[in-house]
XYZ file of C-alpha atoms in Angstrom:
459
model
C 181.814 -110.940 -69.196
C 178.923 -108.969 -67.812
C 175.376 -109.591 -68.717
C 173.505 -106.853 -70.545
C 171.488 -105.777 -67.534
C 174.385 -105.473 -65.064
C 175.258 -101.843 -65.543
C 171.767 -100.446 -65.269
C 171.267 -102.380 -62.015
C 174.531 -101.107 -60.557
C 173.662 -97.591 -61.560
C 170.275 -97.899 -59.925
C 171.742 -99.123 -56.610
C 174.234 -96.257 -56.638
C 171.468 -93.760 -57.045
C 169.487 -95.242 -54.209
C 172.487 -95.232 -51.856
C 173.304 -91.642 -52.791
C 169.705 -90.640 -52.018
C 169.771 -92.436 -48.630
C 173.075 -90.765 -47.724
C 171.663 -87.358 -48.560
C 168.637 -87.982 -46.342
C 170.817 -89.329 -43.534
C 172.998 -86.225 -43.649
C 169.947 -84.009 -43.523
C 168.500 -85.889 -40.578
C 171.805 -85.744 -38.729
C 171.885 -81.996 -39.097
C 168.308 -81.365 -38.024
C 167.536 -84.294 -35.642
C 170.778 -85.380 -34.002
C 169.148 -86.772 -30.804
C 166.565 -88.917 -32.551
C 169.139 -90.356 -34.921
C 171.417 -91.212 -32.027
C 168.601 -93.117 -30.325
C 167.864 -94.945 -33.551
C 171.446 -96.061 -34.079
C 171.740 -97.172 -30.458
C 168.600 -99.256 -30.819
C 169.947 -100.883 -33.966
C 173.255 -101.734 -32.337
C 171.656 -103.073 -29.155
C 169.038 -105.082 -30.996
C 171.259 -106.486 -33.661
C 172.034 -109.630 -31.744
C 168.461 -110.436 -30.886
C 166.680 -108.988 -33.842
C 164.111 -107.092 -31.783
C 164.234 -103.349 -31.396
C 162.041 -100.259 -31.446
C 162.258 -97.381 -33.891
C 162.196 -93.842 -32.510
C 160.038 -91.312 -34.285
C 161.909 -88.823 -36.378
C 159.660 -85.951 -35.287
C 160.823 -82.538 -34.060
C 162.787 -82.236 -30.812
C 160.532 -81.346 -27.897
C 163.177 -78.935 -26.604
C 162.802 -76.934 -29.800
C 159.019 -76.606 -29.548
C 157.576 -73.246 -28.487
C 156.549 -72.846 -24.831
C 153.436 -70.902 -23.760
C 152.625 -70.066 -20.118
C 148.940 -70.261 -19.054
C 147.710 -68.611 -15.845
C 144.224 -69.355 -14.388
C 142.596 -68.294 -11.124
C 141.685 -71.185 -8.766
C 138.955 -70.830 -6.148
C 139.817 -72.383 -2.716
C 137.650 -75.268 -1.477
C 134.827 -74.245 0.821
C 135.064 -75.509 4.418
C 131.942 -76.958 6.048
C 132.590 -75.184 9.300
C 134.468 -72.199 10.577
C 137.571 -72.538 12.784
C 135.347 -71.818 15.778
C 133.110 -74.739 14.823
C 136.127 -77.059 14.572
C 137.220 -75.939 18.016
C 133.767 -76.835 19.311
C 134.186 -80.435 18.127
C 135.844 -81.490 21.351
C 137.009 -84.991 22.175
C 134.265 -87.392 23.253
C 134.979 -90.403 25.464
C 132.697 -93.458 25.678
C 132.670 -96.241 28.236
C 130.230 -98.983 29.278
C 129.765 -101.166 32.345
C 127.212 -103.358 34.103
C 125.332 -102.009 37.100
C 125.708 -103.685 40.492
C 123.245 -104.089 43.328
C 125.467 -102.074 45.703
C 126.060 -99.201 43.276
C 125.854 -95.603 44.428
C 125.966 -92.629 42.084
C 129.655 -92.093 42.897
C 130.780 -95.717 42.459
C 128.910 -96.123 39.188
C 130.343 -92.924 37.693
C 133.813 -93.813 38.943
C 133.769 -97.147 37.070
C 132.619 -95.264 33.981
C 135.543 -92.837 34.235
C 133.312 -89.851 35.052
C 134.620 -87.120 37.373
C 131.629 -84.827 37.718
C 130.216 -83.833 41.116
C 127.210 -82.186 39.491
C 126.332 -85.395 37.640
C 126.705 -87.449 40.832
C 124.372 -85.088 42.688
C 121.784 -85.358 39.921
C 121.926 -89.197 39.865
C 121.409 -89.328 43.641
C 118.242 -87.233 43.510
C 116.741 -88.254 40.157
C 113.768 -90.624 40.552
C 114.277 -92.274 37.145
C 117.908 -93.074 37.985
C 117.092 -94.485 41.414
C 114.361 -96.715 39.997
C 116.188 -97.748 36.843
C 119.876 -98.135 37.735
C 120.999 -97.532 41.313
C 120.730 -100.735 43.302
C 119.770 -102.717 40.182
C 122.230 -105.393 39.115
C 122.953 -106.532 35.574
C 121.877 -103.464 33.586
C 124.050 -102.189 30.744
C 125.139 -98.582 31.306
C 126.883 -96.452 28.666
C 128.411 -93.029 29.441
C 129.615 -90.263 27.133
C 132.094 -87.800 28.664
C 134.100 -84.790 27.531
C 137.893 -84.582 27.594
C 137.821 -83.364 31.219
C 135.730 -86.323 32.417
C 132.482 -84.404 32.680
C 129.276 -86.307 31.961
C 127.528 -85.440 28.695
C 125.129 -88.362 28.332
C 124.338 -91.596 30.192
C 122.004 -94.391 29.093
C 120.932 -97.672 30.658
C 118.842 -100.534 29.231
C 116.884 -103.393 30.767
C 113.956 -105.723 30.036
C 111.388 -105.457 32.834
C 108.834 -107.876 31.375
C 108.671 -110.651 28.837
C 106.590 -108.555 26.440
C 109.053 -107.975 23.593
C 110.050 -104.476 24.755
C 112.885 -102.945 26.739
C 113.324 -99.804 28.815
C 115.956 -97.164 28.119
C 116.962 -94.548 30.692
C 118.574 -91.466 29.117
C 120.341 -88.742 31.106
C 121.671 -85.746 29.143
C 123.335 -82.459 29.931
C 121.054 -79.532 29.123
C 122.135 -76.315 27.330
C 121.884 -74.530 30.677
C 124.551 -76.853 32.148
C 122.254 -79.028 34.268
C 120.888 -82.514 33.582
C 117.580 -84.025 32.555
C 116.345 -87.613 32.423
C 113.667 -89.614 30.651
C 112.641 -93.277 30.359
C 111.832 -94.606 26.895
C 110.205 -97.856 25.774
C 111.355 -99.530 22.561
C 110.865 -102.975 20.964
C 113.476 -105.682 21.210
C 114.886 -106.847 17.877
C 115.162 -110.612 17.378
C 118.061 -112.119 15.448
C 118.853 -115.782 14.833
C 122.017 -117.320 16.272
C 123.560 -120.712 15.562
C 125.215 -123.040 18.050
C 126.340 -126.641 18.361
C 128.126 -128.874 20.828
C 129.153 -132.384 21.829
C 128.162 -134.136 25.049
C 131.163 -135.129 27.140
C 129.632 -135.062 30.620
C 126.269 -133.234 30.628
C 124.054 -131.024 28.494
C 124.837 -127.924 30.543
C 128.584 -128.550 30.306
C 128.303 -128.919 26.535
C 126.326 -125.693 26.121
C 128.796 -123.871 28.386
C 131.682 -125.061 26.196
C 129.802 -123.829 23.119
C 128.968 -120.484 24.816
C 125.260 -121.170 24.498
C 123.041 -119.690 27.269
C 121.645 -122.012 29.942
C 118.126 -120.971 28.987
C 118.699 -122.558 25.569
C 119.883 -125.791 27.199
C 116.733 -125.881 29.320
C 114.561 -125.379 26.247
C 116.335 -128.207 24.425
C 115.637 -130.533 27.342
C 111.993 -129.451 27.377
C 111.546 -129.895 23.624
C 112.826 -133.469 23.638
C 111.417 -134.387 27.068
C 109.071 -136.919 25.471
C 111.826 -138.597 23.423
C 115.092 -138.389 25.383
C 115.608 -139.104 29.048
C 118.215 -136.460 29.876
C 118.702 -138.018 33.326
C 120.172 -141.325 32.210
C 120.053 -141.646 28.396
C 122.807 -139.193 27.407
C 125.954 -140.764 25.981
C 129.436 -139.367 25.540
C 129.696 -138.216 21.935
C 126.023 -137.247 21.578
C 125.806 -133.958 19.712
C 123.355 -131.166 19.032
C 122.865 -128.183 16.728
C 120.506 -125.347 17.559
C 119.125 -122.126 16.077
C 117.773 -119.706 18.680
C 116.664 -116.103 19.057
C 118.858 -113.391 20.549
C 116.772 -110.402 21.609
C 118.734 -107.178 21.164
C 118.317 -103.581 22.309
C 120.210 -100.885 20.409
C 122.314 -103.627 18.819
C 123.307 -105.217 22.146
C 121.997 -108.659 23.234
C 119.674 -108.390 26.219
C 118.336 -111.915 26.665
C 117.715 -115.169 24.888
C 114.455 -115.812 23.109
C 112.870 -118.975 21.792
C 114.669 -121.959 20.296
C 113.684 -121.886 16.616
C 115.000 -125.285 15.567
C 117.202 -127.962 17.066
C 118.700 -131.336 16.224
C 119.901 -133.758 18.912
C 121.721 -136.990 18.096
C 121.373 -139.424 20.997
C 123.004 -142.868 20.779
C 123.209 -142.494 16.999
C 119.516 -141.608 16.573
C 118.666 -138.128 15.322
C 115.790 -136.072 16.782
C 114.783 -132.808 15.094
C 112.299 -130.092 16.029
C 111.255 -126.620 14.929
C 108.922 -123.972 16.285
C 105.813 -123.404 14.168
C 102.588 -121.510 14.796
C 99.544 -122.082 12.671
C 97.380 -119.000 12.036
C 94.843 -118.567 14.814
C 96.345 -121.250 17.064
C 98.957 -121.626 19.754
C 102.462 -122.336 18.473
C 104.471 -125.408 19.358
C 107.349 -127.641 18.343
C 107.096 -130.134 15.499
C 109.355 -132.681 13.910
C 110.646 -131.579 10.517
C 108.180 -133.959 8.861
C 105.229 -132.199 10.551
C 104.456 -134.245 13.680
C 103.809 -132.386 16.935
C 106.552 -132.714 19.562
C 104.019 -132.238 22.338
C 103.129 -135.663 23.667
C 100.390 -136.400 26.113
C 103.052 -137.038 28.802
C 106.570 -135.808 29.510
C 109.340 -138.335 29.956
C 110.184 -137.035 33.434
C 108.488 -135.041 36.226
C 111.729 -133.068 36.776
C 113.898 -131.053 34.432
C 117.225 -132.460 35.629
C 117.927 -135.157 38.207
C 119.267 -138.699 38.491
C 117.272 -141.944 38.420
C 118.266 -143.747 41.606
C 115.856 -146.677 41.305
C 113.957 -147.885 38.268
C 110.768 -149.830 37.584
C 111.952 -153.305 38.691
C 112.441 -155.714 41.587
C 114.677 -154.269 44.289
C 115.730 -154.814 47.909
C 113.595 -152.367 49.918
C 115.891 -150.221 52.100
C 113.353 -149.925 54.967
C 111.411 -153.214 54.817
C 114.695 -155.098 54.230
C 113.251 -157.522 51.700
C 112.901 -157.936 47.963
C 109.771 -156.512 46.450
C 108.607 -154.931 43.193
C 109.383 -151.269 42.795
C 106.265 -149.981 41.054
C 107.619 -146.583 40.094
C 110.800 -144.622 39.471
C 112.857 -142.770 42.075
C 114.601 -139.530 41.086
C 117.388 -138.430 43.430
C 117.516 -134.652 43.775
C 118.134 -132.028 46.476
C 115.279 -131.042 48.760
C 113.274 -128.213 47.234
C 113.850 -129.207 43.597
C 110.731 -128.386 41.587
C 108.395 -131.232 40.594
C 106.165 -130.786 37.544
C 103.054 -132.466 36.190
C 103.912 -134.770 33.287
C 100.558 -134.153 31.623
C 97.338 -132.153 31.733
C 95.057 -133.370 34.515
C 93.047 -132.752 37.675
C 94.363 -133.079 41.249
C 92.699 -136.184 42.682
C 94.539 -136.164 46.026
C 96.991 -133.778 47.694
C 98.099 -134.498 51.257
C 99.766 -137.101 53.499
C 99.343 -140.814 52.797
C 101.093 -143.759 54.506
C 104.665 -144.351 53.327
C 104.292 -141.811 50.521
C 104.424 -138.916 52.974
C 103.350 -135.746 51.187
C 101.917 -136.974 47.910
C 99.938 -135.710 44.913
C 97.720 -137.864 42.676
C 96.836 -136.433 39.243
C 93.959 -137.868 37.206
C 94.474 -137.743 33.414
C 92.277 -138.779 30.516
C 91.908 -142.433 29.451
C 91.761 -143.494 33.133
C 95.424 -142.702 33.721
C 96.873 -141.554 37.060
C 100.319 -140.239 38.036
C 101.700 -140.210 41.594
C 104.302 -137.812 43.068
C 105.484 -138.877 46.551
C 107.860 -137.859 49.414
C 107.354 -134.154 48.639
C 108.723 -131.501 50.979
C 105.819 -129.260 50.028
C 102.633 -129.463 47.970
C 101.744 -126.635 45.592
C 98.265 -127.695 44.419
C 94.880 -128.519 45.920
C 92.258 -131.200 45.282
C 90.079 -130.489 42.234
C 92.552 -128.062 40.693
C 93.230 -128.287 36.945
C 96.935 -128.433 36.112
C 98.752 -128.144 32.801
C 101.609 -130.211 31.502
C 104.861 -128.902 32.968
C 103.169 -126.970 35.789
C 104.943 -126.926 39.166
C 102.966 -129.019 41.662
C 105.420 -129.379 44.556
C 109.046 -129.906 45.584
C 111.351 -132.847 46.287
C 111.595 -133.943 49.913
C 112.124 -136.950 52.193
C 108.726 -137.333 53.852
C 107.147 -140.741 54.533
C 109.263 -143.853 54.076
C 112.321 -142.190 52.543
C 115.966 -142.602 53.462
C 116.959 -139.383 51.680
C 115.560 -136.612 49.496
C 114.103 -137.959 46.280
C 110.875 -138.103 44.256
C 108.973 -141.361 43.931
C 106.967 -141.251 40.695
C 104.332 -143.761 39.530
C 102.265 -144.191 36.380
C 99.006 -146.162 36.572
C 96.691 -147.112 33.676
C 93.322 -148.577 34.722
C 94.851 -149.171 38.142
C 97.801 -151.186 36.786
C 101.329 -149.861 37.245
C 103.278 -149.047 34.092
C 106.942 -148.145 33.582
C 106.947 -144.312 33.525
C 110.079 -144.227 31.386
C 108.292 -145.891 28.452
C 104.812 -144.342 28.649
C 105.767 -140.919 27.283
C 107.287 -142.394 24.124
C 104.056 -144.298 23.442
C 101.751 -141.275 23.722
C 100.233 -139.852 20.574
C 101.281 -136.746 18.610
C 99.190 -134.377 16.425
C 100.416 -133.450 12.903
C 100.358 -130.061 11.149
C 96.999 -129.320 9.529
C 96.764 -129.691 5.726
C 96.050 -125.978 5.271
C 99.267 -124.950 7.045
C 101.408 -127.605 5.400
C 102.889 -125.451 2.562
C 104.064 -122.775 5.001
C 105.438 -125.428 7.342
C 107.373 -127.197 4.580
C 108.928 -123.902 3.482
C 110.026 -123.142 7.042
C 111.332 -126.676 7.565
C 113.505 -126.429 4.431
C 115.048 -123.176 5.691
C 115.669 -124.641 9.143
C 117.411 -127.693 7.677
C 119.894 -125.365 5.997
C 120.513 -123.434 9.219
C 120.957 -126.579 11.307
C 123.404 -127.912 8.728
C 125.350 -124.645 8.962
C 125.409 -124.857 12.762
C 126.698 -128.431 12.649
C 129.420 -127.514 10.150
C 130.650 -124.758 12.467
C 131.082 -127.265 15.295
C 132.818 -129.779 13.030
C 135.212 -127.122 11.764
C 136.047 -126.087 15.330
C 136.762 -129.695 16.279
C 139.311 -130.146 13.464
């Protein structure tokens, strides 16, 4: 038996189904494409339960179409066709001038085929003085597509005054050429470098592509702390920040070393350039002590110690006796420098010393430079630390070219290799200390970056 509410429910469901069928029939007649998509989606998504429902809106193909016409203005060109034709091909080439250059050979290397330009270069005074016959000057040429010269420039640094010269040769509107010489300031930029000692300082800087002038400055900076003649060890390393002086974006020469670290036999030495207001600049340790000692560690930039401060068998007297100085083996003519500020006490020939110079320093200290091939100072002359006073030779009792160097304090001989390290240094003044500390912090970061570059290259 049926429950009382069964019939009304069945009747209600029938009415609903009939209504849905009517709507479905209407949709099928008016929207056949949308209904087809809907049924396909239901069938495809039935297994997974995920599907999209298409909108039962009007068919786009049945919508009205309206054509719209609008006038469009063409884009304006910046130049006429004649102007574009005038933008001819430009060719650029650079080279380095040579001492035997003529106008023809220089232009030929630059790819210039222009007899008029060659004739102008031969007769132009600025060109003859600035380029022809001058080696090592950067020359840049601009030519047209036929190889004719349009513009030529050359740069060089005649003096160490922070400026450079620029020769400019240009074709004139009349078809000839004109020249002028300009002066402009060099622009300094900082460069980083680092290396490891395997044989010598110069070999290490060559491997690191660091200029020789930087290597010489490093040796000068640490001359009072490191004996570069005999104290270098395989595996010693250095990091350096130095100036590159540029002209028109091209490096022209090397400037000053700004900061440097040298690790010798496991001990680290650091220095930076600092100039207090109103005073002469110099190198200081990163904790503020002056690197300039009263005496340099050596009277020569680079040489080899052939005999130290000790007992030795004298090669001429043929007997053992005390060697009261240090002998530096070096070729004849090698420059000899004063190890400290002083006055020339004697300059001439003396017994076994041959040509010899005696310098009197403060605190009753005297230095002796013997066996010189020539003497470059005179008695009573004031000399500065590092000044050239003569050249290596083999005069007097010498079996070969070398410098005999002595250090005397109150008449007593001292080991020259230890005196420089014991001389005093002057610290940064209290007033300049904040500026120095700020600079030192920046230089520590740059030296660390330079060292990391070398370590990365070694891996």
